[in-house]
Every structure is written in C-alpha cells, then in structure tokens.
C-alpha cells in the first residue's frame, strides 16, 4: 500500500479528457499541484485500465483502476470493487467491497442532493443543468468503518471532493468509485465531446492484453 496515496485525508480529483488519452489528477485539499495521477493512453470510455502513479515518480506504479469499478494493487492483487444493485441504483444502491475491510454502503446526503433528486426539478432542468447548479454528495460507511464522504462540486466541468473518515479505506478503491460515478452519474461537456468523436470499441485488443498481464502478474 503506497503511503503517499494512503496519507491523503482530504483531496480533489478531476479529469483531463482526450481522444487518445485520459488523465485524472489527484490533489491534496487546497493544493494546485497534483500529487497522484491516473492515466491511460485511450479515451475515458475505453476498456483498458488506468495506471496510478505518483506525479513526481511516473515510473513507480501505485496500482491500477478499471473503468468497470475494480481496484488492484501494484502487484496486481485485487483490492476491491464497486457494486451496483440495478433495481436500486437511484437510492442507496451502491456498495464498495474492500476485501480486508468489508462492505461500505453509499447513501445520498445533503439538501442539494435531495433537490437534485426531486422529480419536478430533475424533469424540468435535466441532468446537465443540475450538475452545473447543484452539488451531489454520497456518504459511504459500513459496520467496520466510517468510510468516506464524496461530492461532485457544482459546475459544468466535473470535479470531485473526498474526505476520508477511516484511514484503512484504500484510496485506490475510492478512485475506482470516482471513475465509476463519473462514467454513469455525471455530465461533463469535455467527456461528451470525446464520446462523439471516438470509437469506444477500438481498444478491445488493449483491454485483452491488460487482462492477460493481470493474470500473469505483469505490470
């Protein structure tokens, strides 16, 4: 477990989208310079995994995150995964399962979040307007852990805030949740532009190679 990443208690996460790359920047609260990056040489909706590394040491792998919601340590051991109950995805339907900590259940929190989910407001404004006007907050906790708080800041461009309540929660699993939420529950015009100009199936070969590396224990 990387200490630099695990030491982050409050941090922000934001993405730089491109047709041939996607890079997520992790910053300690109040800092402008990223301390950790997640990167893959393909668009955000493609299957290949993100490689997580310290910004000052790009050759040092901290772990891997998949767009499907799974997190792996640097040695390819599985840390945990995001699980969604499809019949309950709009209300408390999320769980993060960390293999040495148990299950954390995610619940919507806060006045802005309740307003976002009000049918009249949602039907009148639409998802993009809600993302721009109202923040969204999810609190994860479980029987063995106070978990962490997660929020999407209000604004056209998606940016996320995380406050860790239990130090044992693996930050790589939190990053897997950020990617999962961003793919399925948030709008960003830069992400939409990439969606409209790239083929999401072109990197199937790279995804198969990444899967083979995980199975053989290679980075």
mmCIF file with all atom_site columns, C-alpha atoms in Angstrom:
data_model
loop_
_atom_site.group_PDB
_atom_site.id
_atom_site.type_symbol
_atom_site.label_atom_id
_atom_site.label_alt_id
_atom_site.label_comp_id
_atom_site.label_asym_id
_atom_site.label_entity_id
_atom_site.label_seq_id
_atom_site.pdbx_PDB_ins_code
_atom_site.Cartn_x
_atom_site.Cartn_y
_atom_site.Cartn_z
_atom_site.occupancy
_atom_site.B_iso_or_equiv
_atom_site.pdbx_formal_charge
_atom_site.auth_seq_id
_atom_site.auth_comp_id
_atom_site.auth_asym_id
_atom_site.auth_atom_id
_atom_site.pdbx_PDB_model_num
ATOM 1   C CA . UNK A 1 1   ? 0.000   0.000   0.000   1.00 0.00 ? 1   UNK A CA 1
ATOM 2   C CA . UNK A 1 2   ? 1.554   3.291   -1.061  1.00 0.00 ? 2   UNK A CA 1
ATOM 3   C CA . UNK A 1 3   ? 1.959   5.683   1.858   1.00 0.00 ? 3   UNK A CA 1
ATOM 4   C CA . UNK A 1 4   ? 1.869   8.863   -0.202  1.00 0.00 ? 4   UNK A CA 1
ATOM 5   C CA . UNK A 1 5   ? -1.517  7.970   -1.640  1.00 0.00 ? 5   UNK A CA 1
ATOM 6   C CA . UNK A 1 6   ? -2.847  6.477   1.613   1.00 0.00 ? 6   UNK A CA 1
ATOM 7   C CA . UNK A 1 7   ? -1.847  9.561   3.591   1.00 0.00 ? 7   UNK A CA 1
ATOM 8   C CA . UNK A 1 8   ? -4.371  11.729  1.709   1.00 0.00 ? 8   UNK A CA 1
ATOM 9   C CA . UNK A 1 9   ? -7.286  12.531  4.027   1.00 0.00 ? 9   UNK A CA 1
ATOM 10  C CA . UNK A 1 10  ? -8.934  15.324  2.036   1.00 0.00 ? 10  UNK A CA 1
ATOM 11  C CA . UNK A 1 11  ? -8.343  15.578  -1.694  1.00 0.00 ? 11  UNK A CA 1
ATOM 12  C CA . UNK A 1 12  ? -9.871  16.551  -5.016  1.00 0.00 ? 12  UNK A CA 1
ATOM 13  C CA . UNK A 1 13  ? -9.985  14.562  -8.256  1.00 0.00 ? 13  UNK A CA 1
ATOM 14  C CA . UNK A 1 14  ? -10.501 15.934  -11.771 1.00 0.00 ? 14  UNK A CA 1
ATOM 15  C CA . UNK A 1 15  ? -10.042 14.600  -15.293 1.00 0.00 ? 15  UNK A CA 1
ATOM 16  C CA . UNK A 1 16  ? -8.309  15.728  -18.470 1.00 0.00 ? 16  UNK A CA 1
ATOM 17  C CA . UNK A 1 17  ? -10.089 14.090  -21.416 1.00 0.00 ? 17  UNK A CA 1
ATOM 18  C CA . UNK A 1 18  ? -8.691  13.416  -24.860 1.00 0.00 ? 18  UNK A CA 1
ATOM 19  C CA . UNK A 1 19  ? -9.317  11.207  -27.874 1.00 0.00 ? 19  UNK A CA 1
ATOM 20  C CA . UNK A 1 20  ? -6.056  9.318   -27.284 1.00 0.00 ? 20  UNK A CA 1
ATOM 21  C CA . UNK A 1 21  ? -5.632  9.656   -23.510 1.00 0.00 ? 21  UNK A CA 1
ATOM 22  C CA . UNK A 1 22  ? -7.405  10.205  -20.199 1.00 0.00 ? 22  UNK A CA 1
ATOM 23  C CA . UNK A 1 23  ? -5.615  11.548  -17.133 1.00 0.00 ? 23  UNK A CA 1
ATOM 24  C CA . UNK A 1 24  ? -7.079  12.023  -13.666 1.00 0.00 ? 24  UNK A CA 1
ATOM 25  C CA . UNK A 1 25  ? -5.307  14.422  -11.319 1.00 0.00 ? 25  UNK A CA 1
ATOM 26  C CA . UNK A 1 26  ? -5.421  13.919  -7.544  1.00 0.00 ? 26  UNK A CA 1
ATOM 27  C CA . UNK A 1 27  ? -4.627  16.961  -5.393  1.00 0.00 ? 27  UNK A CA 1
ATOM 28  C CA . UNK A 1 28  ? -4.371  17.337  -1.638  1.00 0.00 ? 28  UNK A CA 1
ATOM 29  C CA . UNK A 1 29  ? -7.023  19.758  -0.379  1.00 0.00 ? 29  UNK A CA 1
ATOM 30  C CA . UNK A 1 30  ? -6.044  23.364  -1.024  1.00 0.00 ? 30  UNK A CA 1
ATOM 31  C CA . UNK A 1 31  ? -3.144  22.472  -3.335  1.00 0.00 ? 31  UNK A CA 1
ATOM 32  C CA . UNK A 1 32  ? -2.866  23.281  -7.048  1.00 0.00 ? 32  UNK A CA 1
ATOM 33  C CA . UNK A 1 33  ? -0.215  20.725  -7.991  1.00 0.00 ? 33  UNK A CA 1
ATOM 34  C CA . UNK A 1 34  ? -1.348  17.078  -8.369  1.00 0.00 ? 34  UNK A CA 1
ATOM 35  C CA . UNK A 1 35  ? 0.408   14.515  -6.194  1.00 0.00 ? 35  UNK A CA 1
ATOM 36  C CA . UNK A 1 36  ? -1.003  11.400  -7.883  1.00 0.00 ? 36  UNK A CA 1
ATOM 37  C CA . UNK A 1 37  ? -2.111  10.731  -11.472 1.00 0.00 ? 37  UNK A CA 1
ATOM 38  C CA . UNK A 1 38  ? -4.289  8.061   -13.103 1.00 0.00 ? 38  UNK A CA 1
ATOM 39  C CA . UNK A 1 39  ? -3.592  7.660   -16.794 1.00 0.00 ? 39  UNK A CA 1
ATOM 40  C CA . UNK A 1 40  ? -4.358  5.515   -19.809 1.00 0.00 ? 40  UNK A CA 1
ATOM 41  C CA . UNK A 1 41  ? -3.482  6.039   -23.454 1.00 0.00 ? 41  UNK A CA 1
ATOM 42  C CA . UNK A 1 42  ? -7.093  5.848   -24.618 1.00 0.00 ? 42  UNK A CA 1
ATOM 43  C CA . UNK A 1 43  ? -10.400 7.736   -24.209 1.00 0.00 ? 43  UNK A CA 1
ATOM 44  C CA . UNK A 1 44  ? -12.307 7.538   -20.943 1.00 0.00 ? 44  UNK A CA 1
ATOM 45  C CA . UNK A 1 45  ? -14.960 5.114   -22.215 1.00 0.00 ? 45  UNK A CA 1
ATOM 46  C CA . UNK A 1 46  ? -12.414 2.537   -23.430 1.00 0.00 ? 46  UNK A CA 1
ATOM 47  C CA . UNK A 1 47  ? -11.750 -0.721  -21.599 1.00 0.00 ? 47  UNK A CA 1
ATOM 48  C CA . UNK A 1 48  ? -8.004  -0.506  -20.802 1.00 0.00 ? 48  UNK A CA 1
ATOM 49  C CA . UNK A 1 49  ? -7.116  0.104   -17.157 1.00 0.00 ? 49  UNK A CA 1
ATOM 50  C CA . UNK A 1 50  ? -5.784  3.258   -15.566 1.00 0.00 ? 50  UNK A CA 1
ATOM 51  C CA . UNK A 1 51  ? -2.225  3.172   -14.286 1.00 0.00 ? 51  UNK A CA 1
ATOM 52  C CA . UNK A 1 52  ? -1.911  5.036   -10.971 1.00 0.00 ? 52  UNK A CA 1
ATOM 53  C CA . UNK A 1 53  ? 1.422   6.656   -10.077 1.00 0.00 ? 53  UNK A CA 1
ATOM 54  C CA . UNK A 1 54  ? 2.964   9.488   -8.074  1.00 0.00 ? 54  UNK A CA 1
ATOM 55  C CA . UNK A 1 55  ? 3.206   12.690  -10.119 1.00 0.00 ? 55  UNK A CA 1
ATOM 56  C CA . UNK A 1 56  ? 6.890   13.118  -9.245  1.00 0.00 ? 56  UNK A CA 1
ATOM 57  C CA . UNK A 1 57  ? 7.729   9.452   -9.876  1.00 0.00 ? 57  UNK A CA 1
ATOM 58  C CA . UNK A 1 58  ? 5.914   8.351   -13.053 1.00 0.00 ? 58  UNK A CA 1
ATOM 59  C CA . UNK A 1 59  ? 7.841   5.070   -13.254 1.00 0.00 ? 59  UNK A CA 1
ATOM 60  C CA . UNK A 1 60  ? 6.624   3.935   -9.834  1.00 0.00 ? 60  UNK A CA 1
ATOM 61  C CA . UNK A 1 61  ? 3.298   2.115   -10.150 1.00 0.00 ? 61  UNK A CA 1
ATOM 62  C CA . UNK A 1 62  ? 0.987   2.510   -7.163  1.00 0.00 ? 62  UNK A CA 1
ATOM 63  C CA . UNK A 1 63  ? -1.833  0.413   -8.532  1.00 0.00 ? 63  UNK A CA 1
ATOM 64  C CA . UNK A 1 64  ? -4.434  0.026   -11.250 1.00 0.00 ? 64  UNK A CA 1
ATOM 65  C CA . UNK A 1 65  ? -8.064  1.103   -11.622 1.00 0.00 ? 65  UNK A CA 1
ATOM 66  C CA . UNK A 1 66  ? -10.582 -0.243  -14.123 1.00 0.00 ? 66  UNK A CA 1
ATOM 67  C CA . UNK A 1 67  ? -13.491 1.703   -15.576 1.00 0.00 ? 67  UNK A CA 1
ATOM 68  C CA . UNK A 1 68  ? -15.673 -1.215  -14.523 1.00 0.00 ? 68  UNK A CA 1
ATOM 69  C CA . UNK A 1 69  ? -15.094 -0.275  -10.869 1.00 0.00 ? 69  UNK A CA 1
ATOM 70  C CA . UNK A 1 70  ? -12.292 -2.571  -9.739  1.00 0.00 ? 70  UNK A CA 1
ATOM 71  C CA . UNK A 1 71  ? -9.045  -1.624  -7.997  1.00 0.00 ? 71  UNK A CA 1
ATOM 72  C CA . UNK A 1 72  ? -5.759  -3.561  -7.952  1.00 0.00 ? 72  UNK A CA 1
ATOM 73  C CA . UNK A 1 73  ? -2.536  -3.039  -6.016  1.00 0.00 ? 73  UNK A CA 1
ATOM 74  C CA . UNK A 1 74  ? 0.806   -2.587  -7.777  1.00 0.00 ? 74  UNK A CA 1
ATOM 75  C CA . UNK A 1 75  ? 1.420   -6.351  -7.577  1.00 0.00 ? 75  UNK A CA 1
ATOM 76  C CA . UNK A 1 76  ? -1.958  -6.974  -9.292  1.00 0.00 ? 76  UNK A CA 1
ATOM 77  C CA . UNK A 1 77  ? -3.604  -8.279  -6.127  1.00 0.00 ? 77  UNK A CA 1
ATOM 78  C CA . UNK A 1 78  ? -7.253  -7.342  -6.007  1.00 0.00 ? 78  UNK A CA 1
ATOM 79  C CA . UNK A 1 79  ? -8.183  -4.632  -3.506  1.00 0.00 ? 79  UNK A CA 1
ATOM 80  C CA . UNK A 1 80  ? -11.917 -4.434  -4.059  1.00 0.00 ? 80  UNK A CA 1
ATOM 81  C CA . UNK A 1 81  ? -14.708 -3.329  -6.342  1.00 0.00 ? 81  UNK A CA 1
ATOM 82  C CA . UNK A 1 82  ? -17.748 -1.120  -6.822  1.00 0.00 ? 82  UNK A CA 1
ATOM 83  C CA . UNK A 1 83  ? -21.062 -2.956  -6.846  1.00 0.00 ? 83  UNK A CA 1
ATOM 84  C CA . UNK A 1 84  ? -24.360 -1.508  -8.035  1.00 0.00 ? 84  UNK A CA 1
ATOM 85  C CA . UNK A 1 85  ? -27.752 -3.053  -7.449  1.00 0.00 ? 85  UNK A CA 1
ATOM 86  C CA . UNK A 1 86  ? -29.546 -2.254  -10.730 1.00 0.00 ? 86  UNK A CA 1
ATOM 87  C CA . UNK A 1 87  ? -33.002 -2.334  -9.136  1.00 0.00 ? 87  UNK A CA 1
ATOM 88  C CA . UNK A 1 88  ? -31.954 0.260   -6.540  1.00 0.00 ? 88  UNK A CA 1
ATOM 89  C CA . UNK A 1 89  ? -29.371 2.377   -8.331  1.00 0.00 ? 89  UNK A CA 1
ATOM 90  C CA . UNK A 1 90  ? -31.197 5.676   -7.725  1.00 0.00 ? 90  UNK A CA 1
ATOM 91  C CA . UNK A 1 91  ? -31.433 5.284   -3.963  1.00 0.00 ? 91  UNK A CA 1
ATOM 92  C CA . UNK A 1 92  ? -28.720 3.742   -1.803  1.00 0.00 ? 92  UNK A CA 1
ATOM 93  C CA . UNK A 1 93  ? -27.855 1.163   -4.429  1.00 0.00 ? 93  UNK A CA 1
ATOM 94  C CA . UNK A 1 94  ? -24.068 1.363   -4.205  1.00 0.00 ? 94  UNK A CA 1
ATOM 95  C CA . UNK A 1 95  ? -21.572 -0.702  -2.279  1.00 0.00 ? 95  UNK A CA 1
ATOM 96  C CA . UNK A 1 96  ? -17.779 -0.677  -2.161  1.00 0.00 ? 96  UNK A CA 1
ATOM 97  C CA . UNK A 1 97  ? -16.308 -4.000  -1.150  1.00 0.00 ? 97  UNK A CA 1
ATOM 98  C CA . UNK A 1 98  ? -12.747 -3.868  0.210   1.00 0.00 ? 98  UNK A CA 1
ATOM 99  C CA . UNK A 1 99  ? -11.502 -7.364  0.891   1.00 0.00 ? 99  UNK A CA 1
ATOM 100 C CA . UNK A 1 100 ? -9.785  -6.557  4.198   1.00 0.00 ? 100 UNK A CA 1
ATOM 101 C CA . UNK A 1 101 ? -12.439 -4.098  5.431   1.00 0.00 ? 101 UNK A CA 1
ATOM 102 C CA . UNK A 1 102 ? -15.846 -5.380  4.368   1.00 0.00 ? 102 UNK A CA 1
ATOM 103 C CA . UNK A 1 103 ? -18.670 -3.565  2.602   1.00 0.00 ? 103 UNK A CA 1
ATOM 104 C CA . UNK A 1 104 ? -19.283 0.184   2.568   1.00 0.00 ? 104 UNK A CA 1
ATOM 105 C CA . UNK A 1 105 ? -22.784 1.303   1.554   1.00 0.00 ? 105 UNK A CA 1
ATOM 106 C CA . UNK A 1 106 ? -23.235 4.594   -0.276  1.00 0.00 ? 106 UNK A CA 1
ATOM 107 C CA . UNK A 1 107 ? -26.142 6.920   0.541   1.00 0.00 ? 107 UNK A CA 1
ATOM 108 C CA . UNK A 1 108 ? -27.104 10.279  -0.906  1.00 0.00 ? 108 UNK A CA 1
ATOM 109 C CA . UNK A 1 109 ? -26.627 13.128  1.582   1.00 0.00 ? 109 UNK A CA 1
ATOM 110 C CA . UNK A 1 110 ? -27.367 16.862  1.835   1.00 0.00 ? 110 UNK A CA 1
ATOM 111 C CA . UNK A 1 111 ? -30.022 19.374  0.798   1.00 0.00 ? 111 UNK A CA 1
ATOM 112 C CA . UNK A 1 112 ? -28.587 19.949  -2.677  1.00 0.00 ? 112 UNK A CA 1
ATOM 113 C CA . UNK A 1 113 ? -28.610 16.216  -3.326  1.00 0.00 ? 113 UNK A CA 1
ATOM 114 C CA . UNK A 1 114 ? -32.253 15.932  -2.269  1.00 0.00 ? 114 UNK A CA 1
ATOM 115 C CA . UNK A 1 115 ? -33.135 18.818  -4.579  1.00 0.00 ? 115 UNK A CA 1
ATOM 116 C CA . UNK A 1 116 ? -31.299 17.148  -7.467  1.00 0.00 ? 116 UNK A CA 1
ATOM 117 C CA . UNK A 1 117 ? -33.358 14.009  -6.991  1.00 0.00 ? 117 UNK A CA 1
ATOM 118 C CA . UNK A 1 118 ? -36.744 15.763  -6.747  1.00 0.00 ? 118 UNK A CA 1
ATOM 119 C CA . UNK A 1 119 ? -38.716 14.588  -9.847  1.00 0.00 ? 119 UNK A CA 1
ATOM 120 C CA . UNK A 1 120 ? -40.090 18.043  -10.687 1.00 0.00 ? 120 UNK A CA 1
ATOM 121 C CA . UNK A 1 121 ? -36.650 19.675  -10.624 1.00 0.00 ? 121 UNK A CA 1
ATOM 122 C CA . UNK A 1 122 ? -34.953 16.828  -12.475 1.00 0.00 ? 122 UNK A CA 1
ATOM 123 C CA . UNK A 1 123 ? -37.605 16.685  -15.197 1.00 0.00 ? 123 UNK A CA 1
ATOM 124 C CA . UNK A 1 124 ? -37.607 20.454  -15.638 1.00 0.00 ? 124 UNK A CA 1
ATOM 125 C CA . UNK A 1 125 ? -33.875 21.139  -15.655 1.00 0.00 ? 125 UNK A CA 1
ATOM 126 C CA . UNK A 1 126 ? -32.289 17.935  -16.924 1.00 0.00 ? 126 UNK A CA 1
ATOM 127 C CA . UNK A 1 127 ? -29.056 16.300  -15.798 1.00 0.00 ? 127 UNK A CA 1
ATOM 128 C CA . UNK A 1 128 ? -26.626 18.822  -17.304 1.00 0.00 ? 128 UNK A CA 1
ATOM 129 C CA . UNK A 1 129 ? -28.305 21.801  -15.642 1.00 0.00 ? 129 UNK A CA 1
ATOM 130 C CA . UNK A 1 130 ? -28.427 20.011  -12.298 1.00 0.00 ? 130 UNK A CA 1
ATOM 131 C CA . UNK A 1 131 ? -24.714 19.225  -12.455 1.00 0.00 ? 131 UNK A CA 1
ATOM 132 C CA . UNK A 1 132 ? -23.968 22.878  -13.153 1.00 0.00 ? 132 UNK A CA 1
ATOM 133 C CA . UNK A 1 133 ? -26.248 24.293  -10.442 1.00 0.00 ? 133 UNK A CA 1
ATOM 134 C CA . UNK A 1 134 ? -26.221 21.764  -7.597  1.00 0.00 ? 134 UNK A CA 1
ATOM 135 C CA . UNK A 1 135 ? -23.560 19.685  -5.926  1.00 0.00 ? 135 UNK A CA 1
ATOM 136 C CA . UNK A 1 136 ? -24.118 15.989  -5.189  1.00 0.00 ? 136 UNK A CA 1
ATOM 137 C CA . UNK A 1 137 ? -22.902 14.185  -2.074  1.00 0.00 ? 137 UNK A CA 1
ATOM 138 C CA . UNK A 1 138 ? -22.626 10.484  -1.246  1.00 0.00 ? 138 UNK A CA 1
ATOM 139 C CA . UNK A 1 139 ? -21.536 9.128   2.132   1.00 0.00 ? 139 UNK A CA 1
ATOM 140 C CA . UNK A 1 140 ? -20.018 5.643   2.337   1.00 0.00 ? 140 UNK A CA 1
ATOM 141 C CA . UNK A 1 141 ? -19.920 3.756   5.628   1.00 0.00 ? 141 UNK A CA 1
ATOM 142 C CA . UNK A 1 142 ? -20.180 0.229   6.975   1.00 0.00 ? 142 UNK A CA 1
ATOM 143 C CA . UNK A 1 143 ? -20.268 -1.902  10.141  1.00 0.00 ? 143 UNK A CA 1
ATOM 144 C CA . UNK A 1 144 ? -16.473 -1.816  10.441  1.00 0.00 ? 144 UNK A CA 1
ATOM 145 C CA . UNK A 1 145 ? -15.751 1.601   9.012   1.00 0.00 ? 145 UNK A CA 1
ATOM 146 C CA . UNK A 1 146 ? -16.927 5.223   8.978   1.00 0.00 ? 146 UNK A CA 1
ATOM 147 C CA . UNK A 1 147 ? -15.810 5.195   5.356   1.00 0.00 ? 147 UNK A CA 1
ATOM 148 C CA . UNK A 1 148 ? -15.568 8.466   3.479   1.00 0.00 ? 148 UNK A CA 1
ATOM 149 C CA . UNK A 1 149 ? -17.568 11.383  2.085   1.00 0.00 ? 149 UNK A CA 1
ATOM 150 C CA . UNK A 1 150 ? -17.687 12.022  -1.641  1.00 0.00 ? 150 UNK A CA 1
ATOM 151 C CA . UNK A 1 151 ? -19.052 15.029  -3.507  1.00 0.00 ? 151 UNK A CA 1
ATOM 152 C CA . UNK A 1 152 ? -19.326 16.292  -7.053  1.00 0.00 ? 152 UNK A CA 1
ATOM 153 C CA . UNK A 1 153 ? -18.861 20.047  -6.991  1.00 0.00 ? 153 UNK A CA 1
ATOM 154 C CA . UNK A 1 154 ? -21.435 22.157  -8.769  1.00 0.00 ? 154 UNK A CA 1
ATOM 155 C CA . UNK A 1 155 ? -20.144 23.277  -12.162 1.00 0.00 ? 155 UNK A CA 1
ATOM 156 C CA . UNK A 1 156 ? -20.182 22.347  -15.834 1.00 0.00 ? 156 UNK A CA 1
ATOM 157 C CA . UNK A 1 157 ? -16.860 20.525  -15.539 1.00 0.00 ? 157 UNK A CA 1
ATOM 158 C CA . UNK A 1 158 ? -16.900 17.556  -13.190 1.00 0.00 ? 158 UNK A CA 1
ATOM 159 C CA . UNK A 1 159 ? -14.629 17.854  -10.172 1.00 0.00 ? 159 UNK A CA 1
ATOM 160 C CA . UNK A 1 160 ? -14.826 15.708  -7.060  1.00 0.00 ? 160 UNK A CA 1
ATOM 161 C CA . UNK A 1 161 ? -14.008 16.123  -3.373  1.00 0.00 ? 161 UNK A CA 1
ATOM 162 C CA . UNK A 1 162 ? -13.190 13.285  -0.976  1.00 0.00 ? 162 UNK A CA 1
ATOM 163 C CA . UNK A 1 163 ? -12.911 13.324  2.822   1.00 0.00 ? 163 UNK A CA 1
ATOM 164 C CA . UNK A 1 164 ? -11.669 10.062  4.334   1.00 0.00 ? 164 UNK A CA 1
ATOM 165 C CA . UNK A 1 165 ? -13.142 9.101   7.728   1.00 0.00 ? 165 UNK A CA 1
ATOM 166 C CA . UNK A 1 166 ? -11.419 5.738   8.196   1.00 0.00 ? 166 UNK A CA 1
ATOM 167 C CA . UNK A 1 167 ? -7.694  5.603   7.293   1.00 0.00 ? 167 UNK A CA 1
ATOM 168 C CA . UNK A 1 168 ? -7.921  1.908   6.346   1.00 0.00 ? 168 UNK A CA 1
ATOM 169 C CA . UNK A 1 169 ? -10.132 2.634   3.335   1.00 0.00 ? 169 UNK A CA 1
ATOM 170 C CA . UNK A 1 170 ? -7.900  2.072   0.331   1.00 0.00 ? 170 UNK A CA 1
ATOM 171 C CA . UNK A 1 171 ? -7.569  5.221   -1.762  1.00 0.00 ? 171 UNK A CA 1
ATOM 172 C CA . UNK A 1 172 ? -7.303  3.141   -4.946  1.00 0.00 ? 172 UNK A CA 1
ATOM 173 C CA . UNK A 1 173 ? -10.806 1.815   -4.284  1.00 0.00 ? 173 UNK A CA 1
ATOM 174 C CA . UNK A 1 174 ? -12.018 5.377   -3.743  1.00 0.00 ? 174 UNK A CA 1
ATOM 175 C CA . UNK A 1 175 ? -10.514 6.328   -7.108  1.00 0.00 ? 175 UNK A CA 1
ATOM 176 C CA . UNK A 1 176 ? -12.323 3.377   -8.681  1.00 0.00 ? 176 UNK A CA 1
ATOM 177 C CA . UNK A 1 177 ? -15.563 4.780   -7.256  1.00 0.00 ? 177 UNK A CA 1
ATOM 178 C CA . UNK A 1 178 ? -14.780 8.265   -8.646  1.00 0.00 ? 178 UNK A CA 1
ATOM 179 C CA . UNK A 1 179 ? -14.299 6.818   -12.129 1.00 0.00 ? 179 UNK A CA 1
ATOM 180 C CA . UNK A 1 180 ? -17.476 4.722   -11.816 1.00 0.00 ? 180 UNK A CA 1
ATOM 181 C CA . UNK A 1 181 ? -19.583 7.681   -10.659 1.00 0.00 ? 181 UNK A CA 1
ATOM 182 C CA . UNK A 1 182 ? -18.149 9.903   -13.370 1.00 0.00 ? 182 UNK A CA 1
ATOM 183 C CA . UNK A 1 183 ? -18.980 7.395   -16.087 1.00 0.00 ? 183 UNK A CA 1
ATOM 184 C CA . UNK A 1 184 ? -22.558 6.690   -15.001 1.00 0.00 ? 184 UNK A CA 1
ATOM 185 C CA . UNK A 1 185 ? -23.933 9.574   -12.939 1.00 0.00 ? 185 UNK A CA 1
ATOM 186 C CA . UNK A 1 186 ? -22.222 12.793  -14.025 1.00 0.00 ? 186 UNK A CA 1
ATOM 187 C CA . UNK A 1 187 ? -22.137 15.027  -17.083 1.00 0.00 ? 187 UNK A CA 1
ATOM 188 C CA . UNK A 1 188 ? -19.120 16.900  -18.455 1.00 0.00 ? 188 UNK A CA 1
ATOM 189 C CA . UNK A 1 189 ? -19.095 18.545  -21.924 1.00 0.00 ? 189 UNK A CA 1
ATOM 190 C CA . UNK A 1 190 ? -15.472 17.509  -22.474 1.00 0.00 ? 190 UNK A CA 1
ATOM 191 C CA . UNK A 1 191 ? -16.393 13.888  -21.857 1.00 0.00 ? 191 UNK A CA 1
ATOM 192 C CA . UNK A 1 192 ? -19.355 14.203  -24.228 1.00 0.00 ? 192 UNK A CA 1
ATOM 193 C CA . UNK A 1 193 ? -17.110 15.645  -26.950 1.00 0.00 ? 193 UNK A CA 1
ATOM 194 C CA . UNK A 1 194 ? -14.813 12.613  -26.690 1.00 0.00 ? 194 UNK A CA 1
ATOM 195 C CA . UNK A 1 195 ? -17.817 10.275  -26.834 1.00 0.00 ? 195 UNK A CA 1
ATOM 196 C CA . UNK A 1 196 ? -18.972 11.849  -30.091 1.00 0.00 ? 196 UNK A CA 1
ATOM 197 C CA . UNK A 1 197 ? -15.604 11.713  -31.831 1.00 0.00 ? 197 UNK A CA 1
ATOM 198 C CA . UNK A 1 198 ? -14.128 8.332   -30.870 1.00 0.00 ? 198 UNK A CA 1
ATOM 199 C CA . UNK A 1 199 ? -14.966 4.669   -31.275 1.00 0.00 ? 199 UNK A CA 1
ATOM 200 C CA . UNK A 1 200 ? -15.406 3.036   -27.828 1.00 0.00 ? 200 UNK A CA 1
ATOM 201 C CA . UNK A 1 201 ? -14.595 -0.444  -29.228 1.00 0.00 ? 201 UNK A CA 1
ATOM 202 C CA . UNK A 1 202 ? -11.278 0.312   -30.859 1.00 0.00 ? 202 UNK A CA 1
ATOM 203 C CA . UNK A 1 203 ? -9.245  -0.631  -27.767 1.00 0.00 ? 203 UNK A CA 1
ATOM 204 C CA . UNK A 1 204 ? -10.617 -4.131  -27.239 1.00 0.00 ? 204 UNK A CA 1
ATOM 205 C CA . UNK A 1 205 ? -7.207  -5.574  -28.103 1.00 0.00 ? 205 UNK A CA 1
ATOM 206 C CA . UNK A 1 206 ? -5.501  -3.406  -25.496 1.00 0.00 ? 206 UNK A CA 1
ATOM 207 C CA . UNK A 1 207 ? -8.066  -4.480  -22.916 1.00 0.00 ? 207 UNK A CA 1
ATOM 208 C CA . UNK A 1 208 ? -7.371  -8.153  -23.640 1.00 0.00 ? 208 UNK A CA 1
ATOM 209 C CA . UNK A 1 209 ? -3.634  -7.545  -23.262 1.00 0.00 ? 209 UNK A CA 1
ATOM 210 C CA . UNK A 1 210 ? -4.198  -5.761  -19.940 1.00 0.00 ? 210 UNK A CA 1
ATOM 211 C CA . UNK A 1 211 ? -6.292  -8.682  -18.701 1.00 0.00 ? 211 UNK A CA 1
ATOM 212 C CA . UNK A 1 212 ? -3.537  -11.103 -19.698 1.00 0.00 ? 212 UNK A CA 1
ATOM 213 C CA . UNK A 1 213 ? -0.963  -9.006  -17.786 1.00 0.00 ? 213 UNK A CA 1
ATOM 214 C CA . UNK A 1 214 ? -3.111  -9.116  -14.671 1.00 0.00 ? 214 UNK A CA 1
ATOM 215 C CA . UNK A 1 215 ? -3.458  -12.896 -14.954 1.00 0.00 ? 215 UNK A CA 1
ATOM 216 C CA . UNK A 1 216 ? 0.295   -13.367 -15.350 1.00 0.00 ? 216 UNK A CA 1
ATOM 217 C CA . UNK A 1 217 ? 1.220   -10.823 -12.678 1.00 0.00 ? 217 UNK A CA 1
ATOM 218 C CA . UNK A 1 218 ? 2.962   -8.398  -15.023 1.00 0.00 ? 218 UNK A CA 1
ATOM 219 C CA . UNK A 1 219 ? 2.745   -4.577  -14.777 1.00 0.00 ? 219 UNK A CA 1
#
